[in-house]
Amino acid sequence: MSRVQSLTLAMAGVALLAPSAPPTTAPQPRTESAARRTAPVSAADPSAEVRTESAARRTAPVSAADPSAEVRTEPVVRNTAPVSAADLLAEVRTCAPVSHGRYREDHGAKATVPVCGTRDAVFWKADMDIDCDGRPGPRCNARTDPYFSASTAFTRSDGRPLSSEETPYVVVPAPSAVWNHRSHGVHGGSVVAVVYRDRVRYAVVGDTGPADVIGEASYAAAESLGIDPDPRGGGTPSGVTYIVFKNSRVTPIEDHTAVVAAGERLARRFVDAGD
C-alpha cells in the first residue's frame, strides 16, 4: 500500500469517528403566532399607539382648554335672589311726574303727592289708610268701619266684590284731570309692589277712591306689611311706596299666589332694567 493510500484511509477513519453536526432547529410558526395572540401590545408598535390614543380620546374628560367645551359647560347666570326693599327704592329715588298736579293724603290736607312714572311703572310715596270695603267679614263691615261700602270697583272672577280681609289690594284715585290711571296702563288686577321699611309685598289694584286723595290699601295688604289694619285708627302716616307695573294684570284677581309670582318676576325685571 502506498503512502497516499494509507493517508486517505486514515483521513476517512477520522471522518467516520467525528460526531455529526446537530440538526438545524426548524421554525415554530404556531408558537410564535400564539405568543402574538397572548402577549400585551408593545408601546413601540405605532398602530398600538393609535389605538391607545383613540381609546384615551373616548374616555378622557373634556379639557377645559377646549373652547367648545367652555361653551357647553359654562352656566347661564341669572339673578334669582328676591328683590329687596332697598333694590326697589333705589329705582324710584327720583320722580318724573306723570300726574297733572298733586294729591292729598287725607281730606283737608295739603296736596303734596305726585304720581311719578318710568318706562315700566308708575309710583307714588304716601301714607296708608285702610280700605275695608268689599265683601263683609268679621273685621270689615258696617259695624267696624263707619265708611264701609259693600262693593269694590273691581270684582272677583265670580262677579262678587273683593274681600279686603282676604285680598291684598291697593286703591287708586278715580280718574280726573289730575291723573287718569287707565291712560298709563293701570287697571283692575294690575300688579303692585308695596314697600314699607324693609318689607316688600305684592298686591293688585282692587278699588278706586276719591279723585283728590291717594294712599290707601286693603286690610290684608296693611296686615302683610306689619301695619295696623284697623279701619278706624290703623294705617301709617307716611313711609309707604306704591309701585304699579304698567300693563300687568293677574287673572283671576283673587289668586294671590299668582300675584306674588307675577310681582317677583316684574320687580326683578324692573330692577335689572335700571342697572
mmCIF file of C-alpha atoms in Angstrom:
data_model
loop_
_atom_site.group_PDB
_atom_site.id
_atom_site.type_symbol
_atom_site.label_atom_id
_atom_site.label_comp_id
_atom_site.label_asym_id
_atom_site.label_seq_id
_atom_site.Cartn_x
_atom_site.Cartn_y
_atom_site.Cartn_z
ATOM 1 C CA MET A 1 0.000 0.000 0.000
ATOM 2 C CA SER A 2 1.363 3.313 -0.939
ATOM 3 C CA ARG A 3 1.671 6.273 1.403
ATOM 4 C CA VAL A 4 -1.055 8.060 -0.433
ATOM 5 C CA GLN A 5 -3.485 5.234 0.044
ATOM 6 C CA SER A 6 -2.567 4.927 3.732
ATOM 7 C CA LEU A 7 -3.163 8.685 4.274
ATOM 8 C CA THR A 8 -6.521 8.519 2.519
ATOM 9 C CA LEU A 9 -7.702 5.636 4.656
ATOM 10 C CA ALA A 10 -6.562 7.355 7.818
ATOM 11 C CA MET A 11 -8.500 10.543 6.985
ATOM 12 C CA ALA A 12 -11.600 8.543 6.205
ATOM 13 C CA GLY A 13 -11.404 6.905 9.607
ATOM 14 C CA VAL A 14 -11.213 10.264 11.314
ATOM 15 C CA ALA A 15 -14.249 11.436 9.422
ATOM 16 C CA LEU A 16 -16.191 8.370 10.495
ATOM 17 C CA LEU A 17 -15.243 8.832 14.142
ATOM 18 C CA ALA A 18 -16.160 12.618 14.240
ATOM 19 C CA PRO A 19 -19.628 13.456 15.684
ATOM 20 C CA SER A 20 -22.237 14.618 13.264
ATOM 21 C CA ALA A 21 -23.395 18.303 13.376
ATOM 22 C CA PRO A 22 -26.620 18.945 15.286
ATOM 23 C CA PRO A 23 -29.651 19.318 13.103
ATOM 24 C CA THR A 24 -30.813 22.842 12.311
ATOM 25 C CA THR A 25 -33.821 23.904 14.535
ATOM 26 C CA ALA A 26 -36.952 24.203 12.465
ATOM 27 C CA PRO A 27 -39.058 27.406 12.790
ATOM 28 C CA GLN A 28 -42.036 27.226 15.105
ATOM 29 C CA PRO A 29 -44.712 29.374 13.493
ATOM 30 C CA ARG A 30 -47.548 28.122 15.705
ATOM 31 C CA THR A 31 -45.748 29.020 18.928
ATOM 32 C CA GLU A 32 -44.870 32.470 17.627
ATOM 33 C CA SER A 33 -48.411 33.047 16.462
ATOM 34 C CA ALA A 34 -49.736 32.051 19.889
ATOM 35 C CA ALA A 35 -47.296 34.438 21.511
ATOM 36 C CA ARG A 36 -48.621 37.282 19.374
ATOM 37 C CA ARG A 37 -52.162 36.435 20.383
ATOM 38 C CA THR A 38 -51.474 36.414 24.126
ATOM 39 C CA ALA A 39 -48.612 38.865 24.649
ATOM 40 C CA PRO A 40 -49.508 42.507 25.590
ATOM 41 C CA VAL A 41 -49.359 45.036 22.800
ATOM 42 C CA SER A 42 -45.987 46.750 22.688
ATOM 43 C CA ALA A 43 -45.995 50.521 23.202
ATOM 44 C CA ALA A 44 -43.408 50.681 20.448
ATOM 45 C CA ASP A 45 -45.953 49.421 17.947
ATOM 46 C CA PRO A 46 -47.178 52.563 16.068
ATOM 47 C CA SER A 47 -50.578 51.053 15.431
ATOM 48 C CA ALA A 48 -50.904 50.298 19.159
ATOM 49 C CA GLU A 49 -50.249 53.963 19.920
ATOM 50 C CA VAL A 50 -53.009 54.979 17.561
ATOM 51 C CA ARG A 51 -55.413 52.547 19.194
ATOM 52 C CA THR A 52 -54.447 53.698 22.713
ATOM 53 C CA GLU A 53 -54.767 57.365 21.759
ATOM 54 C CA SER A 54 -58.180 56.700 20.292
ATOM 55 C CA ALA A 55 -59.321 54.995 23.487
ATOM 56 C CA ALA A 56 -57.957 57.875 25.533
ATOM 57 C CA ARG A 57 -59.975 60.306 23.462
ATOM 58 C CA ARG A 58 -63.089 58.292 24.135
ATOM 59 C CA THR A 59 -62.622 58.029 27.890
ATOM 60 C CA ALA A 60 -60.578 61.058 28.988
ATOM 61 C CA PRO A 61 -62.528 64.041 30.449
ATOM 62 C CA VAL A 62 -63.024 67.067 28.204
ATOM 63 C CA SER A 63 -60.226 69.572 28.704
ATOM 64 C CA ALA A 64 -61.205 72.998 29.992
ATOM 65 C CA ALA A 65 -58.835 74.430 27.406
ATOM 66 C CA ASP A 66 -61.160 73.228 24.657
ATOM 67 C CA PRO A 67 -63.138 76.361 23.604
ATOM 68 C CA SER A 68 -66.134 74.301 22.573
ATOM 69 C CA ALA A 69 -66.115 72.605 25.976
ATOM 70 C CA GLU A 70 -66.242 76.012 27.670
ATOM 71 C CA VAL A 71 -69.304 76.930 25.627
ATOM 72 C CA ARG A 72 -71.022 73.684 26.577
ATOM 73 C CA THR A 73 -70.227 73.770 30.279
ATOM 74 C CA GLU A 74 -70.391 77.486 31.098
ATOM 75 C CA PRO A 75 -73.594 78.027 33.141
ATOM 76 C CA VAL A 76 -76.092 80.746 32.308
ATOM 77 C CA VAL A 77 -76.039 83.108 35.278
ATOM 78 C CA ARG A 78 -79.358 84.668 36.247
ATOM 79 C CA ASN A 79 -80.096 86.689 39.339
ATOM 80 C CA THR A 80 -82.780 84.726 41.134
ATOM 81 C CA ALA A 81 -82.480 86.372 44.552
ATOM 82 C CA PRO A 82 -85.677 88.014 45.832
ATOM 83 C CA VAL A 83 -85.891 91.729 45.130
ATOM 84 C CA SER A 84 -85.383 93.692 48.349
ATOM 85 C CA ALA A 85 -86.980 96.896 49.535
ATOM 86 C CA ALA A 86 -83.649 98.675 49.011
ATOM 87 C CA ASP A 87 -83.476 97.381 45.421
ATOM 88 C CA LEU A 88 -86.886 98.816 44.584
ATOM 89 C CA LEU A 89 -86.426 102.094 46.429
ATOM 90 C CA ALA A 90 -83.173 102.685 44.554
ATOM 91 C CA GLU A 91 -85.158 102.675 41.300
ATOM 92 C CA VAL A 92 -87.686 105.278 42.476
ATOM 93 C CA ARG A 93 -85.372 107.803 44.090
ATOM 94 C CA THR A 94 -86.249 110.486 41.543
ATOM 95 C CA CYS A 95 -89.674 111.459 40.261
ATOM 96 C CA ALA A 96 -90.665 112.276 36.701
ATOM 97 C CA PRO A 97 -94.297 113.361 37.283
ATOM 98 C CA VAL A 98 -96.997 111.882 35.071
ATOM 99 C CA SER A 99 -99.877 113.445 37.012
ATOM 100 C CA HIS A 100 -101.009 116.986 36.176
ATOM 101 C CA GLY A 101 -100.890 118.123 39.766
ATOM 102 C CA ARG A 102 -100.653 116.538 43.203
ATOM 103 C CA TYR A 103 -102.837 114.551 45.573
ATOM 104 C CA ARG A 104 -103.815 114.892 49.228
ATOM 105 C CA GLU A 105 -103.047 112.075 51.636
ATOM 106 C CA ASP A 106 -106.158 112.865 53.682
ATOM 107 C CA HIS A 107 -109.258 115.013 53.221
ATOM 108 C CA GLY A 108 -108.459 118.623 54.064
ATOM 109 C CA ALA A 109 -104.670 118.094 53.900
ATOM 110 C CA LYS A 110 -102.410 119.953 51.517
ATOM 111 C CA ALA A 111 -101.864 118.320 48.113
ATOM 112 C CA THR A 112 -98.213 117.213 48.120
ATOM 113 C CA VAL A 113 -98.045 113.793 46.395
ATOM 114 C CA PRO A 114 -97.344 113.486 42.658
ATOM 115 C CA VAL A 115 -97.728 110.299 40.647
ATOM 116 C CA CYS A 116 -94.359 109.566 39.053
ATOM 117 C CA GLY A 117 -93.537 107.408 36.065
ATOM 118 C CA THR A 118 -90.844 105.307 34.447
ATOM 119 C CA ARG A 119 -90.939 103.272 31.261
ATOM 120 C CA ASP A 120 -92.277 100.222 33.120
ATOM 121 C CA ALA A 121 -94.119 101.541 36.171
ATOM 122 C CA VAL A 122 -95.906 104.396 37.898
ATOM 123 C CA PHE A 123 -95.358 105.072 41.581
ATOM 124 C CA TRP A 124 -96.147 107.350 44.477
ATOM 125 C CA LYS A 125 -94.960 107.748 48.063
ATOM 126 C CA ALA A 126 -97.607 108.430 50.655
ATOM 127 C CA ASP A 127 -99.318 107.262 53.828
ATOM 128 C CA MET A 128 -101.555 104.202 54.098
ATOM 129 C CA ASP A 129 -105.192 104.470 55.119
ATOM 130 C CA ILE A 130 -107.212 101.269 55.481
ATOM 131 C CA ASP A 131 -109.875 100.457 52.887
ATOM 132 C CA CYS A 132 -112.210 97.876 54.419
ATOM 133 C CA ASP A 133 -114.670 97.898 51.518
ATOM 134 C CA GLY A 134 -115.918 94.842 49.696
ATOM 135 C CA ARG A 135 -117.446 91.577 50.781
ATOM 136 C CA PRO A 136 -118.280 91.863 54.513
ATOM 137 C CA GLY A 137 -116.333 89.816 57.037
ATOM 138 C CA PRO A 138 -115.745 89.780 60.783
ATOM 139 C CA ARG A 139 -113.185 92.628 60.589
ATOM 140 C CA CYS A 140 -114.542 94.649 57.701
ATOM 141 C CA ASN A 141 -118.221 95.507 57.897
ATOM 142 C CA ALA A 142 -120.570 98.375 58.661
ATOM 143 C CA ARG A 143 -120.017 97.983 62.410
ATOM 144 C CA THR A 144 -116.216 98.086 62.317
ATOM 145 C CA ASP A 145 -115.871 100.764 59.616
ATOM 146 C CA PRO A 146 -118.099 103.877 59.590
ATOM 147 C CA TYR A 147 -117.247 104.432 55.909
ATOM 148 C CA PHE A 148 -117.802 100.819 54.863
ATOM 149 C CA SER A 149 -119.050 100.048 51.352
ATOM 150 C CA ALA A 150 -120.039 96.519 50.339
ATOM 151 C CA SER A 151 -118.693 96.980 46.804
ATOM 152 C CA THR A 152 -115.285 97.419 45.161
ATOM 153 C CA ALA A 153 -114.559 98.985 41.780
ATOM 154 C CA PHE A 154 -113.105 95.689 40.548
ATOM 155 C CA THR A 155 -114.562 92.278 41.281
ATOM 156 C CA ARG A 156 -113.571 88.646 41.650
ATOM 157 C CA SER A 157 -113.801 86.197 38.773
ATOM 158 C CA ASP A 158 -117.257 85.133 40.036
ATOM 159 C CA GLY A 159 -118.528 88.728 39.916
ATOM 160 C CA ARG A 160 -118.585 89.248 43.692
ATOM 161 C CA PRO A 161 -116.759 92.185 45.339
ATOM 162 C CA LEU A 162 -113.241 91.636 46.626
ATOM 163 C CA SER A 163 -112.673 90.883 50.299
ATOM 164 C CA SER A 164 -110.467 93.457 51.996
ATOM 165 C CA GLU A 165 -109.681 90.908 54.705
ATOM 166 C CA GLU A 166 -108.501 88.262 52.236
ATOM 167 C CA THR A 167 -107.118 90.089 49.185
ATOM 168 C CA PRO A 168 -104.129 92.435 49.412
ATOM 169 C CA TYR A 169 -105.161 95.294 47.147
ATOM 170 C CA VAL A 170 -104.311 98.951 46.573
ATOM 171 C CA VAL A 171 -106.717 101.814 45.936
ATOM 172 C CA VAL A 172 -106.045 104.260 43.088
ATOM 173 C CA PRO A 173 -107.713 107.678 42.758
ATOM 174 C CA ALA A 174 -110.744 107.818 40.489
ATOM 175 C CA PRO A 175 -109.877 109.243 37.040
ATOM 176 C CA SER A 176 -109.732 113.029 36.969
ATOM 177 C CA ALA A 177 -107.963 115.921 35.301
ATOM 178 C CA VAL A 178 -105.080 115.349 37.684
ATOM 179 C CA TRP A 179 -104.431 111.779 36.562
ATOM 180 C CA ASN A 180 -106.248 109.011 34.738
ATOM 181 C CA HIS A 181 -104.685 105.704 35.772
ATOM 182 C CA ARG A 182 -106.102 103.932 32.701
ATOM 183 C CA SER A 183 -104.036 106.081 30.346
ATOM 184 C CA HIS A 184 -100.869 104.732 31.992
ATOM 185 C CA GLY A 185 -101.595 101.015 31.743
ATOM 186 C CA VAL A 186 -103.133 100.704 35.217
ATOM 187 C CA HIS A 187 -106.306 98.620 35.523
ATOM 188 C CA GLY A 188 -108.110 96.345 37.940
ATOM 189 C CA GLY A 189 -105.774 93.408 38.614
ATOM 190 C CA SER A 190 -102.592 95.355 37.829
ATOM 191 C CA VAL A 191 -99.688 94.154 39.966
ATOM 192 C CA VAL A 192 -98.339 96.458 42.684
ATOM 193 C CA ALA A 193 -95.169 96.209 44.761
ATOM 194 C CA VAL A 194 -95.845 97.863 48.114
ATOM 195 C CA VAL A 195 -92.728 98.800 50.101
ATOM 196 C CA TYR A 196 -92.728 99.720 53.779
ATOM 197 C CA ARG A 197 -89.478 99.908 55.735
ATOM 198 C CA ASP A 198 -87.557 96.765 54.787
ATOM 199 C CA ARG A 199 -90.599 94.825 53.578
ATOM 200 C CA VAL A 200 -91.893 94.204 50.054
ATOM 201 C CA ARG A 201 -95.353 92.770 49.499
ATOM 202 C CA TYR A 202 -97.278 92.243 46.274
ATOM 203 C CA ALA A 203 -100.878 93.269 45.735
ATOM 204 C CA VAL A 204 -103.307 94.157 42.964
ATOM 205 C CA VAL A 205 -105.160 97.301 42.036
ATOM 206 C CA GLY A 206 -108.548 96.440 43.551
ATOM 207 C CA ASP A 207 -110.544 99.602 44.160
ATOM 208 C CA THR A 208 -110.792 103.290 43.326
ATOM 209 C CA GLY A 209 -111.121 106.112 45.836
ATOM 210 C CA PRO A 210 -111.775 109.861 45.928
ATOM 211 C CA ALA A 211 -110.414 111.741 42.908
ATOM 212 C CA ASP A 212 -108.201 114.004 45.021
ATOM 213 C CA VAL A 213 -106.803 111.565 47.649
ATOM 214 C CA ILE A 214 -104.072 108.939 47.362
ATOM 215 C CA GLY A 215 -102.509 106.415 49.758
ATOM 216 C CA GLU A 216 -104.932 103.624 50.642
ATOM 217 C CA ALA A 217 -104.852 99.815 50.723
ATOM 218 C CA SER A 218 -106.871 96.875 51.986
ATOM 219 C CA TYR A 219 -106.905 95.312 55.439
ATOM 220 C CA ALA A 220 -104.939 92.298 54.106
ATOM 221 C CA ALA A 221 -102.299 94.499 52.428
ATOM 222 C CA ALA A 222 -101.682 96.501 55.612
ATOM 223 C CA GLU A 223 -101.547 93.388 57.774
ATOM 224 C CA SER A 224 -98.968 91.738 55.483
ATOM 225 C CA LEU A 225 -96.670 94.754 55.888
ATOM 226 C CA GLY A 226 -96.958 94.859 59.681
ATOM 227 C CA ILE A 227 -99.132 97.988 59.578
ATOM 228 C CA ASP A 228 -102.108 98.210 61.941
ATOM 229 C CA PRO A 229 -105.083 97.203 59.735
ATOM 230 C CA ASP A 230 -107.832 98.591 61.982
ATOM 231 C CA PRO A 231 -110.118 100.665 59.705
ATOM 232 C CA ARG A 232 -110.917 103.134 62.486
ATOM 233 C CA GLY A 233 -107.469 104.104 63.723
ATOM 234 C CA GLY A 234 -104.965 101.931 61.883
ATOM 235 C CA GLY A 235 -102.698 102.656 58.930
ATOM 236 C CA THR A 236 -99.488 104.676 58.970
ATOM 237 C CA PRO A 237 -98.975 108.424 58.359
ATOM 238 C CA SER A 238 -96.033 108.075 55.960
ATOM 239 C CA GLY A 239 -93.295 105.899 54.509
ATOM 240 C CA VAL A 240 -95.188 103.691 52.051
ATOM 241 C CA THR A 241 -94.129 103.399 48.401
ATOM 242 C CA TYR A 242 -96.587 102.034 45.837
ATOM 243 C CA ILE A 243 -95.092 100.795 42.528
ATOM 244 C CA VAL A 244 -97.636 99.708 39.900
ATOM 245 C CA PHE A 245 -96.253 97.771 36.938
ATOM 246 C CA LYS A 246 -97.742 99.088 33.707
ATOM 247 C CA ASN A 247 -99.906 96.836 31.565
ATOM 248 C CA SER A 248 -99.705 93.978 34.058
ATOM 249 C CA ARG A 249 -102.770 92.033 35.084
ATOM 250 C CA VAL A 250 -103.458 88.894 37.109
ATOM 251 C CA THR A 251 -106.497 86.765 36.317
ATOM 252 C CA PRO A 252 -108.315 85.781 38.443
ATOM 253 C CA ILE A 253 -107.695 88.874 40.506
ATOM 254 C CA GLU A 254 -108.193 86.986 43.785
ATOM 255 C CA ASP A 255 -105.399 84.444 43.081
ATOM 256 C CA HIS A 256 -102.780 85.812 45.472
ATOM 257 C CA THR A 257 -100.261 83.053 44.689
ATOM 258 C CA ALA A 258 -100.298 84.175 41.052
ATOM 259 C CA VAL A 259 -99.998 87.807 42.169
ATOM 260 C CA VAL A 260 -96.849 87.081 44.171
ATOM 261 C CA ALA A 261 -95.273 85.085 41.328
ATOM 262 C CA ALA A 262 -96.003 87.861 38.823
ATOM 263 C CA GLY A 263 -94.855 90.540 41.263
ATOM 264 C CA GLU A 264 -91.499 88.889 41.894
ATOM 265 C CA ARG A 265 -90.903 88.471 38.169
ATOM 266 C CA LEU A 266 -91.914 92.048 37.317
ATOM 267 C CA ALA A 267 -89.929 93.503 40.216
ATOM 268 C CA ARG A 268 -86.804 91.641 39.128
ATOM 269 C CA ARG A 269 -87.185 92.900 35.578
ATOM 270 C CA PHE A 270 -87.810 96.451 36.834
ATOM 271 C CA VAL A 271 -84.668 96.434 39.000
ATOM 272 C CA ASP A 272 -82.449 94.758 36.412
ATOM 273 C CA ALA A 273 -83.551 97.189 33.698
ATOM 274 C CA GLY A 274 -82.301 100.071 35.834
ATOM 275 C CA ASP A 275 -78.790 98.612 36.352
#
